[in-house]
Tab-separated table of C-alpha atoms in Angstrom:
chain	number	residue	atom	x	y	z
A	1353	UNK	CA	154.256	210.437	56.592
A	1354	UNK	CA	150.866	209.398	57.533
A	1355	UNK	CA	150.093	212.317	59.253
A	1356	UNK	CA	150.299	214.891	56.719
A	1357	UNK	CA	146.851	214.924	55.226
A	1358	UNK	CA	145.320	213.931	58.941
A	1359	UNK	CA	144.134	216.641	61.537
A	1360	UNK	CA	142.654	217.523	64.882
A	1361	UNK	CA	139.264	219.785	65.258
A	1362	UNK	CA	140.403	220.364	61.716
A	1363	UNK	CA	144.091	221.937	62.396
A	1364	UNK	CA	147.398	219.503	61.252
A	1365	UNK	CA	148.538	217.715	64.821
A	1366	UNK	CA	151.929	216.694	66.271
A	1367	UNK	CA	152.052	213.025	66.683
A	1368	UNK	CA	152.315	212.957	70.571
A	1369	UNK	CA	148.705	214.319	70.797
A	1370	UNK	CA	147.498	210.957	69.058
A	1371	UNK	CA	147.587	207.646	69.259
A	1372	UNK	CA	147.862	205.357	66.182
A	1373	UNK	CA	147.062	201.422	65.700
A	1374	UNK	CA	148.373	200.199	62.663
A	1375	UNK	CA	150.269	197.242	61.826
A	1376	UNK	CA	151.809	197.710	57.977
A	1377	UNK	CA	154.007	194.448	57.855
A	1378	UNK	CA	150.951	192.549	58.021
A	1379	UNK	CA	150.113	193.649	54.408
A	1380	UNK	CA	153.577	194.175	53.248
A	1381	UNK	CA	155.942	192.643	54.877
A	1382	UNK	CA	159.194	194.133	56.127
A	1383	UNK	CA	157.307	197.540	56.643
A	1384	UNK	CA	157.685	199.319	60.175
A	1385	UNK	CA	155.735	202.337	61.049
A	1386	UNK	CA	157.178	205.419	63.702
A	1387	UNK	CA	154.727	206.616	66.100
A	1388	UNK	CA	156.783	209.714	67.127
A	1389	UNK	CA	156.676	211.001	63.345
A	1390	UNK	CA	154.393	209.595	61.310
A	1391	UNK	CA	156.960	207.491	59.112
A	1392	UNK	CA	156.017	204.393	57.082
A	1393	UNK	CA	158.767	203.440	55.821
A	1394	UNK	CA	158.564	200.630	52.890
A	1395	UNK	CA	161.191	198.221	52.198
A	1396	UNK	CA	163.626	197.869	49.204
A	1397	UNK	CA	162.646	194.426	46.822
A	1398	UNK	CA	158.853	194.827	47.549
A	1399	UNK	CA	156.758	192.896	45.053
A	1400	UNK	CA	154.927	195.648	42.709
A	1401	UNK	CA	151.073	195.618	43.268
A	1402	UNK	CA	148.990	197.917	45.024
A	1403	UNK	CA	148.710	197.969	48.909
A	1404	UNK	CA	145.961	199.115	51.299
A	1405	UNK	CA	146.694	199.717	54.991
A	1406	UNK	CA	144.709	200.586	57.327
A	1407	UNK	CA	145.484	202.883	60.773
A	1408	UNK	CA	143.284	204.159	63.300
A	1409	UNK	CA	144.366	207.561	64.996
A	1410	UNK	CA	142.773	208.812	68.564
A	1411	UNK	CA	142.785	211.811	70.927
A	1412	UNK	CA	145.418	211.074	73.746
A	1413	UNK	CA	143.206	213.959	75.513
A	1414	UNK	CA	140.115	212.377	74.501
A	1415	UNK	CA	140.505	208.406	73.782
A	1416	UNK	CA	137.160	208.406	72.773
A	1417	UNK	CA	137.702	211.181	69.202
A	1418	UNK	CA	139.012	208.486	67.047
A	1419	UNK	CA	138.997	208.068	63.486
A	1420	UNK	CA	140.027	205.808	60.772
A	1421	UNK	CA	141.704	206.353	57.320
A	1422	UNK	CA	143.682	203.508	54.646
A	1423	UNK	CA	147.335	203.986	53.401
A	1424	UNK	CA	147.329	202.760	49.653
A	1425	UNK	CA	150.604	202.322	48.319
A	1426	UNK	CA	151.457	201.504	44.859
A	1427	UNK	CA	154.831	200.106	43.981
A	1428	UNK	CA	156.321	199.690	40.710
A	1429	UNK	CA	159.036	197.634	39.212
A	1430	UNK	CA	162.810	199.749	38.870
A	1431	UNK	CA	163.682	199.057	35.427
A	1432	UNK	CA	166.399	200.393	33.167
A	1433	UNK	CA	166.304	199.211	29.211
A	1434	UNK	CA	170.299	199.218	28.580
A	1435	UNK	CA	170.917	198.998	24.792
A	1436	UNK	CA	174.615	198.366	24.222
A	1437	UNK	CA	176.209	199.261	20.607
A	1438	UNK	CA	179.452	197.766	19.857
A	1439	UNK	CA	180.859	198.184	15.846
A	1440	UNK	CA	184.741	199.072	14.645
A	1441	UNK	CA	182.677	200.226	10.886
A	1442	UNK	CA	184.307	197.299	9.115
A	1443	UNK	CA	183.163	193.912	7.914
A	1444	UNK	CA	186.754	192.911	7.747
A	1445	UNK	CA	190.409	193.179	9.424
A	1446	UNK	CA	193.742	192.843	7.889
A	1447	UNK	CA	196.574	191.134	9.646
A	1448	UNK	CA	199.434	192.854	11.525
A	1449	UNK	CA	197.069	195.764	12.284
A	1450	UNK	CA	195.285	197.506	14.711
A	1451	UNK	CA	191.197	197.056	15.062
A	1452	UNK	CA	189.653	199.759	17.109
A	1453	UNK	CA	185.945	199.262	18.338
A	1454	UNK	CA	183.592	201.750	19.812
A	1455	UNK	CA	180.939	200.073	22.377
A	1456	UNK	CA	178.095	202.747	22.976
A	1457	UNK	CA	176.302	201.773	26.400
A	1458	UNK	CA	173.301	203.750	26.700
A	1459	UNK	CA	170.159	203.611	29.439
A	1460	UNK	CA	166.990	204.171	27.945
A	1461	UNK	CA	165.226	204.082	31.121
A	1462	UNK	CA	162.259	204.848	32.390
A	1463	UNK	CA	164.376	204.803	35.835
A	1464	UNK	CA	168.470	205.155	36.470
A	1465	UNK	CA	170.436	202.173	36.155
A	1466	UNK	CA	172.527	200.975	39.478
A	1467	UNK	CA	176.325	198.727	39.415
A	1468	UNK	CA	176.488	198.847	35.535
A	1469	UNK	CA	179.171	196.306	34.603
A	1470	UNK	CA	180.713	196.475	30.879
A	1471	UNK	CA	183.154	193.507	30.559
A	1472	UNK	CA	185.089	192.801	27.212
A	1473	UNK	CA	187.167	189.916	27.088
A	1474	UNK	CA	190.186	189.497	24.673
A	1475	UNK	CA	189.174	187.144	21.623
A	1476	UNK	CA	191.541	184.264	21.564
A	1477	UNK	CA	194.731	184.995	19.973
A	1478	UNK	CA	194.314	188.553	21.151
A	1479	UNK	CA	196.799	189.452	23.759
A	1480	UNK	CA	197.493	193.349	23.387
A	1481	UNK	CA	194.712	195.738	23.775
A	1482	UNK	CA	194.060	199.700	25.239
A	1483	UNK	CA	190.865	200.949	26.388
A	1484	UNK	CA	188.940	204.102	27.105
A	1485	UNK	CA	185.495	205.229	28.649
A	1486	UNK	CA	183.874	208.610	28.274
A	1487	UNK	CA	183.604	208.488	32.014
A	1488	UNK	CA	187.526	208.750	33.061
A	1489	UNK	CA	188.118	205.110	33.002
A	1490	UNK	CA	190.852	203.551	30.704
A	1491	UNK	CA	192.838	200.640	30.848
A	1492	UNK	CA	194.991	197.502	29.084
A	1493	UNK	CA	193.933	194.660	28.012
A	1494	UNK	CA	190.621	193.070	28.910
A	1495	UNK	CA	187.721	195.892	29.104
A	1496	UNK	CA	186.612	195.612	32.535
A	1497	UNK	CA	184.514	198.981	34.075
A	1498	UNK	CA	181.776	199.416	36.608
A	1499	UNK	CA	179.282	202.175	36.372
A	1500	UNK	CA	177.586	203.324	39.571
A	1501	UNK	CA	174.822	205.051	38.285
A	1502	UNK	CA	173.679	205.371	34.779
A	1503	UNK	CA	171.224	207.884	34.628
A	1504	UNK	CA	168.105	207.644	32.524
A	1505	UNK	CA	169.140	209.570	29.125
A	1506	UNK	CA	173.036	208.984	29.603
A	1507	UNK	CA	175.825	206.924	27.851
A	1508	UNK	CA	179.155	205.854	27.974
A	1509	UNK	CA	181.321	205.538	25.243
A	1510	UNK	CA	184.135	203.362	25.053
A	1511	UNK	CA	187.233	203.163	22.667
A	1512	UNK	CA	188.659	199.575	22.704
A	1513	UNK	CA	191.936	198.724	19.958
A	1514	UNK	CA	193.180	195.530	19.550
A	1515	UNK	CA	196.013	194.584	17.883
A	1516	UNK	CA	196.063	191.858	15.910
A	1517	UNK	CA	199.268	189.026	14.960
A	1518	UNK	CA	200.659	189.338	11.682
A	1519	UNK	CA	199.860	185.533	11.585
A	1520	UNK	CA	196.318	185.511	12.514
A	1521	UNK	CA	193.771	183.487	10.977
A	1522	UNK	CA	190.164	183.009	10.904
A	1523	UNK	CA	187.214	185.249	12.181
A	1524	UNK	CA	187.824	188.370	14.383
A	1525	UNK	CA	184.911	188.018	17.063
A	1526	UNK	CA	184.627	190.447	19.740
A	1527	UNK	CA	181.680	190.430	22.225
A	1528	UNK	CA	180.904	192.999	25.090
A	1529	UNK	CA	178.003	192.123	27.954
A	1530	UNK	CA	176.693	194.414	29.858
A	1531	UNK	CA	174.988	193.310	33.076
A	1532	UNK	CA	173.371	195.782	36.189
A	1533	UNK	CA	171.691	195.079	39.569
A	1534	UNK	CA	168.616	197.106	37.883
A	1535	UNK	CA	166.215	195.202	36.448
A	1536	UNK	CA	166.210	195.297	31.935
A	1537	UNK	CA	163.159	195.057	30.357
A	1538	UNK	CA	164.710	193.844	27.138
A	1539	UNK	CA	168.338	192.205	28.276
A	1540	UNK	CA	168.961	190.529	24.776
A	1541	UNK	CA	171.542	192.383	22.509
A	1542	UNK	CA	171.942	191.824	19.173
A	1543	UNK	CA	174.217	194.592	19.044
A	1544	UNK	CA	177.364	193.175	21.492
A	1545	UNK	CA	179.173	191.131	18.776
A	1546	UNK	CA	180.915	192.660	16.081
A	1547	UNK	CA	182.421	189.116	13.925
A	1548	UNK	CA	184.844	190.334	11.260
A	1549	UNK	CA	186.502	188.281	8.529
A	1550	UNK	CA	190.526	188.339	7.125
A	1551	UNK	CA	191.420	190.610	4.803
A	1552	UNK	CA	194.820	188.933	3.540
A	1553	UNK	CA	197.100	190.637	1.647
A	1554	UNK	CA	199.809	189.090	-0.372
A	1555	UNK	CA	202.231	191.476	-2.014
A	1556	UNK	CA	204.831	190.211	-4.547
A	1557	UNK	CA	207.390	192.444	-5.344
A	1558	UNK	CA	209.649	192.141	-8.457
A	1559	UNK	CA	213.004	190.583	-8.542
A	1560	UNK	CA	216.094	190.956	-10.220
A	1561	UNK	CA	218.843	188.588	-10.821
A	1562	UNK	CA	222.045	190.026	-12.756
A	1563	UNK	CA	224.014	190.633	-14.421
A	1564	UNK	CA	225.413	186.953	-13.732
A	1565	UNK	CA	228.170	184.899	-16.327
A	1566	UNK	CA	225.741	182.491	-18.206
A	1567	UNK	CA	228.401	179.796	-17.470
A	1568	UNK	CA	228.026	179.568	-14.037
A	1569	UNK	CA	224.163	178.417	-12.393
A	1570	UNK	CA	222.543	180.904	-10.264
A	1571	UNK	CA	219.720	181.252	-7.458
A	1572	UNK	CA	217.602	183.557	-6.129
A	1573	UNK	CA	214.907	183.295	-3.205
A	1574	UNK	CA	212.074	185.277	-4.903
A	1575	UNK	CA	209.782	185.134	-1.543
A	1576	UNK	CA	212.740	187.667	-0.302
A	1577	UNK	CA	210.947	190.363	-0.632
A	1578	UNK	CA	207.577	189.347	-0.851
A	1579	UNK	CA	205.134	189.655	1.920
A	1580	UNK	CA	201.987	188.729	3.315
A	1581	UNK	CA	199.552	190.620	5.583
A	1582	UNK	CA	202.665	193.180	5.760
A	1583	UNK	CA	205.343	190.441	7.165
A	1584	UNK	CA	207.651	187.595	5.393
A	1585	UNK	CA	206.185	184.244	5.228
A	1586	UNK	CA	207.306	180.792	5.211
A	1587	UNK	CA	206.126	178.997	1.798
A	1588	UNK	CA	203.893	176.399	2.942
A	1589	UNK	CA	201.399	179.133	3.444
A	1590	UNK	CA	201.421	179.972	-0.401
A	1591	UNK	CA	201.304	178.820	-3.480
A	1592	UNK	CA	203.389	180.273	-6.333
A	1593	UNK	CA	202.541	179.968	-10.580
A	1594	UNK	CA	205.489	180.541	-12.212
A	1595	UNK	CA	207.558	178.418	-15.398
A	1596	UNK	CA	210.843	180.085	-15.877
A	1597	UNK	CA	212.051	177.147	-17.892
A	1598	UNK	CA	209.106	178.765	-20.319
A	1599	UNK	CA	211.184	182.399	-20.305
């Protein structure tokens, strides 16, 4: 309100005793100005910089008792510096198990942080997952949550398992991106991929054959009981040393 710091013979006025000339889109454009109240109103997406407008206010009563005064405005960018932490506190996965992650979104500010979107897609051989958020949300399968407003200070916390095929292979890579309609100072994250390698466990487990007649040949499948990564396997996938001819 333009008004507020103005007066008449030294007393605050009502707008309908004065006249104003001013014309505020000229120097910023997309600004409109209310004669009945006073209001300059200023639109959303303005460039930041500093902007000086200036008004003239008169008398109605007396045309002639005029005045004139400058509206400086200074507009600043809306930023939000959202640091997102994703980890499951391993370097490595096993198999036939569950991985659980927790992704940490947090918004360091200065200013709140508008249409927060946290998306986590399913790494590729991935097909079962559950999800959580500190803010009600929850879900199966791909991590997919909006965030209306992220304060400055606060943070969501999410709990994201996977479970991962008993046949698996290769790296375990999991990234999370994090995107809002609020400017980031700092939008890289070096933090939003966790990369974990197999952990592959072969267990053999002892056999026993007997008693058989020693005239007669036997067999035995010694894999029967063997596992690996907690499940039978098929023997292409291992190699065996063994010389019973040696016993």
């Amino acid at each position: 309100n333009i008004f507020n710091n103005d007066t008449l013979n030294g007393s605050p006025f009502i707008p309908s005793v004065v006249t104003v000339t001013i014309n505020p889109s000229v120097v910023i454009p997309g600004s409109t100005f209310d004669p009945t109240t006073g209001i300059l109103t200023i639109p959303t997406g303005t460039t930041p910089g500093t902007y000086i407008i200036p008004y003239t206010i008169c008398e109605v009563a007396n045309p002639t008792n005029c005045d004139n005064a400058f509206v400086t405005v200074f507009i600043t960018n809306v930023s939000a510096n959202i640091v997102t932490v994703k980890t499951d506190n391993s370097a490595t996965y096993t198999p036939g198990t569950n991985v659980t992650y927790t992704i940490t979104v947090t918004n360091n500010g200065p200013d709140d942080a508008v249409n927060v979107i946290v998306n986590d897609p399913l790494p590729t051989g991935i097909i079962t997952a559950t999800w959580s958020g500190t803010n009600g949300s929850s879900g199966v399968g791909v991590l997919s949550n909006t965030i209306p407003t992220l304060v400055n200070g606060a943070s969501v916390v999410y709990t994201l398992t996977l479970t991962v095929p008993s046949n698996y292979t290769g790296n375990l890579t999991n990234i999370v991106t994090v995107t809002s309609d609020t400017s980031d100072p700092d939008p890289t994250c070096t933090t939003c991929t966790d990369i974990d390698t197999p952990l592959l466990l072969i267990d053999a487990v002892d056999d026993t054959l007997g008693p058989i007649l020693n005239n007669v040949p036997q067999t035995i499948n010694i894999f029967n009981n063997d596992t690996l990564n907690g499940s039978p396997f098929i023997p292409s996938v291992v190699t065996v040393t063994i010389n019973p001819s040696g016993v």
